[in-house]
Amino acid sequence: MSNTPTAPAENAPPVRINLYSDTQTKPSPAMKDAMMAAEVGDEQHGSDPTVHELCDRVATLLGKEAAVFLPSGTMCNVAAILVHCRPGDEVVAHEHSHILSSEGGAHAALAGVQIMQLTGPHGMFTCDTLQASVRAKSRHAPEQRLLSVEQTANRGGGTIWPRDQLDHVLDFAHELGWMTHMDGARLMNAAVATGTPARTYAAKCDSVWIDFTKGLAAPLGAVLPGSHAFIDQAWRWKQRLGGSMRQAGICAAACIYALDHNIDRLADDHANAKRLADGLAKIPGLSVQSPETNLVYFDPTEAGLTGPELIRRMQHKGLRLSQLGPQIRACTHFDVDTAMVDEAVELIAHELRGARGLSDSG
Ligand SMILES: *Cc1c(COP(=O)(O)O)cnc(C)c1O
């Protein structure tokens, strides 16, 4: 297995409709203008004014004392776990969480922690499940140190933790003396979908971060807020990990632009996801999970094709999808409009009708 990312299949036509991920957005001309105009300094020396402005704004948005700018969401998770835990500690998280499936084993390799996997529908778990995970304190058992939750739960279907359930598990973790961390890669999607302020979801988290490269459509960057003491330690890890930058205000300006222009419009992505799911649900045999935000998961197996085969065929029609676990994921974002959604439904319906050996009128 190669360690390098795979390019789209050879001989495939150019991608016209990219539902692969909300990470694939391109910065808009107006965002690029904001980047060009950014006032910059040496971020590593704490003298980039645009990075300061971004960190102050995200700390306020999430109701925390301070924040640090990092190149990626993955580095936010890595730095936070490094601050909260010591080698040999245990982190408790959902079995489908990003820290387990998609970060290259970073938390074992770098923090030396093990991760206990909780189960539960849609990427979430209950207080009872959490309670059952608690180990009796003994020198035989690892120290359970941190509870990590994802809002929204990506592999759960872009689902939104209800506030009560979220607060219960976070309160319970604190009662146990654990720290709490929120992977908020798509936290702003949850906030826009429910009208609940992001800081309300983050209130009981000792650390939380948002990604600027998902629905917010910036080219890079994520911001990790927490207490002054936490951020002080996170800065040391940023330095150690090579995440300290120089004229990073160029990128922070894109993130500030996204805060000003790209949050409310996440509602459009959610409407498009619903439109996509409603269209797909009309295809016989296709099981579609009803979306709460911008991710649509479906399984075409009963409708006539395996996921990987449908993805391969769609790629030849210029439609890009991804396979996540047993399901296909289609993701709506800044560069996807309603006409593209309708065409995607049409392409998938046509292909599956063909696969079942029915005529188009059948
Ligand atoms: C994308 C994602 C990350 C990682 O963010 P990057 O900026 O791609 O490193 C972490 N957690 C979740 C839930 C994500 O979707």
Tab-separated table of C-alpha atoms in Angstrom, residues 17-348:
chain	number	residue	atom	x	y	z
A	17	ILE	CA	-19.565	17.728	-10.000
A	18	ASN	CA	-17.335	17.244	-6.983
A	19	LEU	CA	-19.239	15.687	-4.091
A	20	TYR	CA	-16.079	13.955	-2.867
A	21	SER	CA	-15.523	16.273	0.089
A	22	ASP	CA	-16.119	19.793	1.349
A	23	THR	CA	-12.318	19.992	1.607
A	24	GLN	CA	-12.085	20.391	-2.174
A	25	THR	CA	-13.435	23.929	-2.400
A	26	LYS	CA	-11.248	26.483	-4.167
A	27	PRO	CA	-10.767	29.966	-2.652
A	28	SER	CA	-13.134	32.448	-4.313
A	29	PRO	CA	-11.785	35.579	-6.069
A	30	ALA	CA	-13.024	37.735	-3.166
A	31	MET	CA	-11.263	35.486	-0.641
A	32	LYS	CA	-8.055	35.748	-2.689
A	33	ASP	CA	-8.401	39.552	-2.680
A	34	ALA	CA	-8.635	39.465	1.123
A	35	MET	CA	-5.475	37.326	1.234
A	36	MET	CA	-3.593	39.705	-1.061
A	37	ALA	CA	-4.507	42.659	1.145
A	38	ALA	CA	-3.536	40.974	4.446
A	39	GLU	CA	-1.252	42.780	6.846
A	40	VAL	CA	1.379	40.224	7.896
A	41	GLY	CA	4.228	39.723	10.364
A	42	ASP	CA	6.235	36.817	11.753
A	43	GLU	CA	3.643	34.469	13.216
A	44	GLN	CA	6.246	32.289	14.932
A	45	HIS	CA	7.394	35.366	16.862
A	46	GLY	CA	3.826	36.322	17.748
A	47	SER	CA	3.838	39.423	15.565
A	48	ASP	CA	1.403	38.666	12.754
A	49	PRO	CA	-1.572	40.991	13.373
A	50	THR	CA	-3.946	39.106	11.056
A	51	VAL	CA	-3.304	35.814	12.848
A	52	HIS	CA	-3.951	37.590	16.170
A	53	GLU	CA	-7.236	38.963	14.883
A	54	LEU	CA	-8.311	35.509	13.676
A	55	CYS	CA	-7.402	33.814	16.967
A	56	ASP	CA	-9.203	36.495	19.005
A	57	ARG	CA	-12.313	36.174	16.888
A	58	VAL	CA	-12.446	32.364	17.067
A	59	ALA	CA	-11.748	32.365	20.828
A	60	THR	CA	-14.735	34.712	21.257
A	61	LEU	CA	-16.895	32.719	18.837
A	62	LEU	CA	-16.290	29.556	20.874
A	63	GLY	CA	-16.357	31.247	24.288
A	64	LYS	CA	-12.754	30.512	25.284
A	65	GLU	CA	-9.913	32.655	26.686
A	66	ALA	CA	-7.425	32.259	23.842
A	67	ALA	CA	-6.698	30.336	20.642
A	68	VAL	CA	-3.860	29.132	18.441
A	69	PHE	CA	-3.748	28.999	14.620
A	70	LEU	CA	-2.581	25.682	13.152
A	71	PRO	CA	-2.153	24.478	9.569
A	72	SER	CA	-4.800	21.728	9.815
A	73	GLY	CA	-7.532	20.189	11.885
A	74	THR	CA	-5.452	17.075	12.313
A	75	MET	CA	-2.746	19.144	14.001
A	76	CYS	CA	-5.410	20.600	16.328
A	77	ASN	CA	-6.389	17.097	17.459
A	78	VAL	CA	-2.737	16.063	17.791
A	79	ALA	CA	-1.697	19.170	19.757
A	80	ALA	CA	-4.742	18.983	22.047
A	81	ILE	CA	-4.204	15.313	22.867
A	82	LEU	CA	-0.503	15.969	23.463
A	83	VAL	CA	-1.406	18.725	25.958
A	84	HIS	CA	-4.099	16.756	27.775
A	85	CYS	CA	-2.424	13.338	27.962
A	86	ARG	CA	0.806	11.572	28.908
A	87	PRO	CA	2.134	8.413	27.180
A	88	GLY	CA	0.147	5.391	28.344
A	89	ASP	CA	-3.022	7.386	29.025
A	90	GLU	CA	-6.336	6.439	27.494
A	91	VAL	CA	-8.562	8.658	25.362
A	92	VAL	CA	-12.221	7.663	25.092
A	93	ALA	CA	-13.935	8.348	21.748
A	94	HIS	CA	-16.508	6.939	19.333
A	95	GLU	CA	-15.331	3.980	17.240
A	96	HIS	CA	-15.934	5.936	14.030
A	97	SER	CA	-14.116	9.091	15.096
A	98	HIS	CA	-11.596	10.835	12.845
A	99	ILE	CA	-8.810	10.525	15.447
A	100	LEU	CA	-9.100	6.732	15.088
A	101	SER	CA	-9.668	6.284	11.383
A	102	SER	CA	-7.999	9.116	9.550
A	103	GLU	CA	-4.992	10.619	11.309
A	104	GLY	CA	-2.318	8.084	10.413
A	105	GLY	CA	-2.139	6.649	13.915
A	106	ALA	CA	-0.850	10.046	15.097
A	107	HIS	CA	-2.073	9.700	18.654
A	108	ALA	CA	-0.303	6.380	19.170
A	109	ALA	CA	2.808	7.522	17.300
A	110	LEU	CA	3.176	10.977	18.835
A	111	ALA	CA	1.227	11.130	22.118
A	112	GLY	CA	1.632	7.439	23.000
A	113	VAL	CA	-2.005	7.159	24.032
A	114	GLN	CA	-4.443	4.356	23.457
A	115	ILE	CA	-7.998	5.083	22.388
A	116	MET	CA	-10.972	3.218	23.829
A	117	GLN	CA	-13.727	2.919	21.223
A	118	LEU	CA	-17.325	3.539	22.228
A	119	THR	CA	-20.235	2.390	20.094
A	120	GLY	CA	-23.537	4.055	19.369
A	121	PRO	CA	-25.681	5.048	16.399
A	122	HIS	CA	-24.664	7.937	14.112
A	123	GLY	CA	-21.255	8.570	15.638
A	124	MET	CA	-22.664	9.410	19.068
A	125	PHE	CA	-22.954	7.586	22.384
A	126	THR	CA	-24.996	7.920	25.541
A	127	CYS	CA	-23.986	8.609	29.114
A	128	ASP	CA	-24.771	4.944	29.917
A	129	THR	CA	-22.286	3.766	27.283
A	130	LEU	CA	-19.711	6.177	28.634
A	131	GLN	CA	-20.349	4.993	32.178
A	132	ALA	CA	-19.794	1.392	31.093
A	133	SER	CA	-16.375	2.395	29.709
A	134	VAL	CA	-15.039	3.597	33.045
A	135	ARG	CA	-12.208	1.453	34.374
A	136	ALA	CA	-11.750	0.704	38.039
A	137	LYS	CA	-8.714	2.664	39.178
A	138	SER	CA	-5.772	0.366	39.633
A	139	ARG	CA	-2.149	0.244	38.598
A	140	HIS	CA	-3.150	-2.452	36.107
A	141	ALA	CA	-5.443	-0.147	34.159
A	142	PRO	CA	-4.424	2.757	31.931
A	143	GLU	CA	-5.289	6.199	33.261
A	144	GLN	CA	-8.401	7.422	31.488
A	145	ARG	CA	-7.651	11.070	30.818
A	146	LEU	CA	-9.727	12.533	28.022
A	147	LEU	CA	-13.144	12.292	26.396
A	148	SER	CA	-13.172	13.336	22.734
A	149	VAL	CA	-16.391	14.038	20.802
A	150	GLU	CA	-17.024	15.073	17.179
A	151	GLN	CA	-19.574	17.789	16.358
A	152	THR	CA	-20.851	17.074	13.734
A	153	ALA	CA	-20.108	13.353	13.700
A	154	ASN	CA	-18.610	12.858	10.237
A	155	ARG	CA	-18.911	9.087	9.787
A	156	GLY	CA	-22.115	9.152	11.796
A	157	GLY	CA	-23.673	10.954	8.816
A	158	GLY	CA	-22.798	14.571	9.588
A	159	THR	CA	-25.123	14.177	12.562
A	160	ILE	CA	-25.550	16.759	15.287
A	161	TRP	CA	-25.151	15.808	18.932
A	162	PRO	CA	-28.296	17.057	20.689
A	163	ARG	CA	-27.222	19.589	23.279
A	164	ASP	CA	-28.590	17.655	26.278
A	165	GLN	CA	-26.881	14.417	25.309
A	166	LEU	CA	-23.642	16.267	24.611
A	167	ASP	CA	-23.709	18.172	27.899
A	168	HIS	CA	-24.484	14.971	29.819
A	169	VAL	CA	-21.475	13.065	28.512
A	170	LEU	CA	-19.172	16.072	28.947
A	171	ASP	CA	-20.400	16.715	32.520
A	172	PHE	CA	-19.983	13.057	33.339
A	173	ALA	CA	-16.408	13.059	32.027
A	174	HIS	CA	-15.600	16.067	34.212
A	175	GLU	CA	-17.140	14.342	37.254
A	176	LEU	CA	-14.697	11.507	36.609
A	177	GLY	CA	-11.849	14.018	36.587
A	178	TRP	CA	-11.229	13.664	32.831
A	179	MET	CA	-10.583	16.476	30.372
A	180	THR	CA	-12.929	17.057	27.419
A	181	HIS	CA	-12.109	17.815	23.777
A	182	MET	CA	-14.331	18.589	20.804
A	183	ASP	CA	-13.265	17.866	17.228
A	184	GLY	CA	-15.331	20.657	15.704
A	185	ALA	CA	-14.186	20.241	12.103
A	186	ARG	CA	-17.828	20.923	11.134
A	187	LEU	CA	-19.058	22.584	14.341
A	188	MET	CA	-20.263	25.620	12.380
A	189	ASN	CA	-22.496	23.326	10.305
A	190	ALA	CA	-24.159	22.176	13.538
A	191	ALA	CA	-24.533	25.782	14.741
A	192	VAL	CA	-26.106	26.948	11.471
A	193	ALA	CA	-28.391	23.903	11.167
A	194	THR	CA	-29.839	24.259	14.680
A	195	GLY	CA	-29.430	27.968	15.439
A	196	THR	CA	-27.553	26.976	18.605
A	197	PRO	CA	-24.454	29.170	19.033
A	198	ALA	CA	-21.187	27.296	18.534
A	199	ARG	CA	-20.029	28.489	21.968
A	200	THR	CA	-23.029	26.747	23.547
A	201	TYR	CA	-21.982	23.398	22.090
A	202	ALA	CA	-18.378	24.116	23.128
A	203	ALA	CA	-19.177	25.371	26.625
A	204	LYS	CA	-18.246	22.189	28.472
A	205	CYS	CA	-15.163	21.408	26.369
A	206	ASP	CA	-11.679	22.153	27.691
A	207	SER	CA	-10.489	22.365	24.096
A	208	VAL	CA	-12.346	22.690	20.806
A	209	TRP	CA	-11.406	23.643	17.262
A	210	ILE	CA	-12.963	24.564	13.957
A	211	ASP	CA	-11.637	23.791	10.521
A	212	PHE	CA	-11.520	26.485	7.846
A	213	THR	CA	-10.990	24.030	4.993
A	214	LYS	CA	-14.337	22.225	5.148
A	215	GLY	CA	-17.573	24.152	4.562
A	216	LEU	CA	-15.883	27.476	5.329
A	217	ALA	CA	-13.991	27.089	2.043
A	218	ALA	CA	-10.561	28.509	2.927
A	219	PRO	CA	-7.397	26.935	1.463
A	220	LEU	CA	-5.814	25.955	4.795
A	221	GLY	CA	-5.929	26.490	8.524
A	222	ALA	CA	-7.769	25.537	11.676
A	223	VAL	CA	-8.058	27.371	14.996
A	224	LEU	CA	-7.851	25.678	18.393
A	225	PRO	CA	-9.236	27.637	21.388
A	226	GLY	CA	-9.001	26.852	25.105
A	227	SER	CA	-7.877	28.386	28.401
A	228	HIS	CA	-4.743	30.556	28.579
A	229	ALA	CA	-2.880	27.684	30.258
A	230	PHE	CA	-3.991	25.201	27.585
A	231	ILE	CA	-3.017	27.514	24.712
A	232	ASP	CA	0.373	28.134	26.298
A	233	GLN	CA	1.059	24.383	26.191
A	234	ALA	CA	-0.499	24.000	22.728
A	235	TRP	CA	1.938	26.647	21.421
A	236	ARG	CA	4.873	24.571	22.652
A	237	TRP	CA	3.528	21.552	20.721
A	238	LYS	CA	2.873	23.711	17.654
A	239	GLN	CA	6.550	24.657	17.758
A	240	ARG	CA	7.698	21.071	18.301
A	241	LEU	CA	5.473	19.718	15.516
A	242	GLY	CA	6.728	22.294	13.042
A	243	GLY	CA	3.376	24.065	12.933
A	244	SER	CA	4.769	27.520	13.730
A	245	MET	CA	4.620	29.605	10.594
A	246	ARG	CA	5.904	32.951	9.324
A	247	GLN	CA	3.721	35.345	7.287
A	248	ALA	CA	0.691	33.202	8.050
A	249	GLY	CA	-1.570	36.258	7.973
A	250	ILE	CA	-1.977	35.547	4.248
A	251	CYS	CA	-3.872	32.393	5.244
A	252	ALA	CA	-5.494	33.853	8.357
A	253	ALA	CA	-7.004	36.556	6.119
A	254	ALA	CA	-8.781	33.832	4.139
A	255	CYS	CA	-10.140	32.428	7.412
A	256	ILE	CA	-11.334	35.875	8.560
A	257	TYR	CA	-12.999	36.308	5.183
A	258	ALA	CA	-14.696	32.930	5.751
A	259	LEU	CA	-15.955	34.011	9.190
A	260	ASP	CA	-17.498	37.105	7.620
A	261	HIS	CA	-18.974	35.549	4.474
A	262	ASN	CA	-19.136	31.755	4.549
A	263	ILE	CA	-20.911	30.785	7.770
A	264	ASP	CA	-24.547	31.708	7.077
A	265	ARG	CA	-24.325	30.198	3.588
A	266	LEU	CA	-23.739	26.730	5.118
A	267	ALA	CA	-27.561	26.646	5.174
A	268	ASP	CA	-27.426	26.401	1.364
A	269	ASP	CA	-25.199	23.323	1.635
A	270	HIS	CA	-27.667	21.756	4.052
A	271	ALA	CA	-30.600	22.483	1.707
A	272	ASN	CA	-28.642	20.971	-1.185
A	273	ALA	CA	-27.818	17.874	0.884
A	274	LYS	CA	-31.497	17.422	1.675
A	275	ARG	CA	-32.410	17.875	-1.990
A	276	LEU	CA	-29.796	15.271	-2.929
A	277	ALA	CA	-31.006	12.795	-0.308
A	278	ASP	CA	-34.665	13.277	-1.290
A	279	GLY	CA	-33.787	12.662	-4.939
A	280	LEU	CA	-31.701	9.587	-4.188
A	281	ALA	CA	-34.345	8.157	-1.850
A	282	LYS	CA	-36.715	7.856	-4.847
A	283	ILE	CA	-34.374	5.346	-6.504
A	284	PRO	CA	-35.689	1.819	-5.876
A	285	GLY	CA	-33.559	-0.179	-3.449
A	286	LEU	CA	-31.259	2.705	-2.514
A	287	SER	CA	-30.986	3.190	1.231
A	288	VAL	CA	-30.216	6.798	2.081
A	289	GLN	CA	-29.530	8.230	5.517
A	290	SER	CA	-31.491	11.417	5.952
A	291	PRO	CA	-28.931	14.247	6.326
A	292	GLU	CA	-28.835	16.709	9.224
A	293	THR	CA	-26.103	18.875	7.668
A	294	ASN	CA	-24.019	18.659	4.460
A	295	LEU	CA	-23.108	14.949	4.304
A	296	VAL	CA	-25.283	12.348	2.566
A	297	TYR	CA	-24.512	8.677	3.138
A	298	PHE	CA	-26.075	5.945	1.011
A	299	ASP	CA	-25.563	2.322	0.103
A	300	PRO	CA	-26.331	1.276	-3.500
A	301	THR	CA	-25.756	-2.477	-3.005
A	302	GLU	CA	-29.467	-3.382	-2.929
A	303	ALA	CA	-30.082	-1.039	-5.843
A	304	GLY	CA	-27.834	-3.030	-8.179
A	305	LEU	CA	-24.185	-1.939	-7.802
A	306	THR	CA	-21.562	-2.048	-5.076
A	307	GLY	CA	-20.350	1.300	-3.755
A	308	PRO	CA	-16.891	1.118	-5.339
A	309	GLU	CA	-18.389	0.123	-8.715
A	310	LEU	CA	-20.918	2.972	-8.697
A	311	ILE	CA	-18.153	5.412	-7.729
A	312	ARG	CA	-15.964	4.150	-10.582
A	313	ARG	CA	-18.732	4.506	-13.137
A	314	MET	CA	-19.725	7.958	-11.896
A	315	GLN	CA	-16.134	9.131	-12.180
A	316	HIS	CA	-16.367	8.432	-15.903
A	317	LYS	CA	-19.374	10.765	-16.050
A	318	GLY	CA	-17.527	13.553	-14.228
A	319	LEU	CA	-19.201	12.985	-10.837
A	320	ARG	CA	-16.890	12.374	-7.888
A	321	LEU	CA	-18.066	10.567	-4.723
A	322	SER	CA	-16.212	8.849	-1.890
A	323	GLN	CA	-16.489	5.513	-0.132
A	324	LEU	CA	-16.399	5.750	3.665
A	325	GLY	CA	-16.644	2.390	5.367
A	326	PRO	CA	-19.558	0.439	3.869
A	327	GLN	CA	-21.286	3.507	2.459
A	328	ILE	CA	-20.892	6.144	-0.232
A	329	ARG	CA	-20.559	9.708	1.035
A	330	ALA	CA	-21.695	12.671	-1.005
A	331	CYS	CA	-20.786	16.040	0.358
A	332	THR	CA	-22.311	19.418	-0.534
A	333	HIS	CA	-20.226	22.578	-0.269
A	334	PHE	CA	-19.369	26.055	-1.587
A	335	ASP	CA	-18.587	24.840	-5.110
A	336	VAL	CA	-21.783	22.753	-5.497
A	337	ASP	CA	-25.031	24.327	-6.704
A	338	THR	CA	-28.586	23.037	-6.988
A	339	ALA	CA	-28.271	22.217	-10.702
A	340	MET	CA	-25.251	20.011	-9.939
A	341	VAL	CA	-27.218	18.217	-7.232
A	342	ASP	CA	-30.072	17.512	-9.639
A	343	GLU	CA	-27.665	16.261	-12.291
A	344	ALA	CA	-25.937	13.996	-9.753
A	345	VAL	CA	-29.288	12.409	-8.833
A	346	GLU	CA	-30.064	11.949	-12.522
A	347	LEU	CA	-26.678	10.320	-13.257
A	348	ILE	CA	-26.913	7.924	-10.305
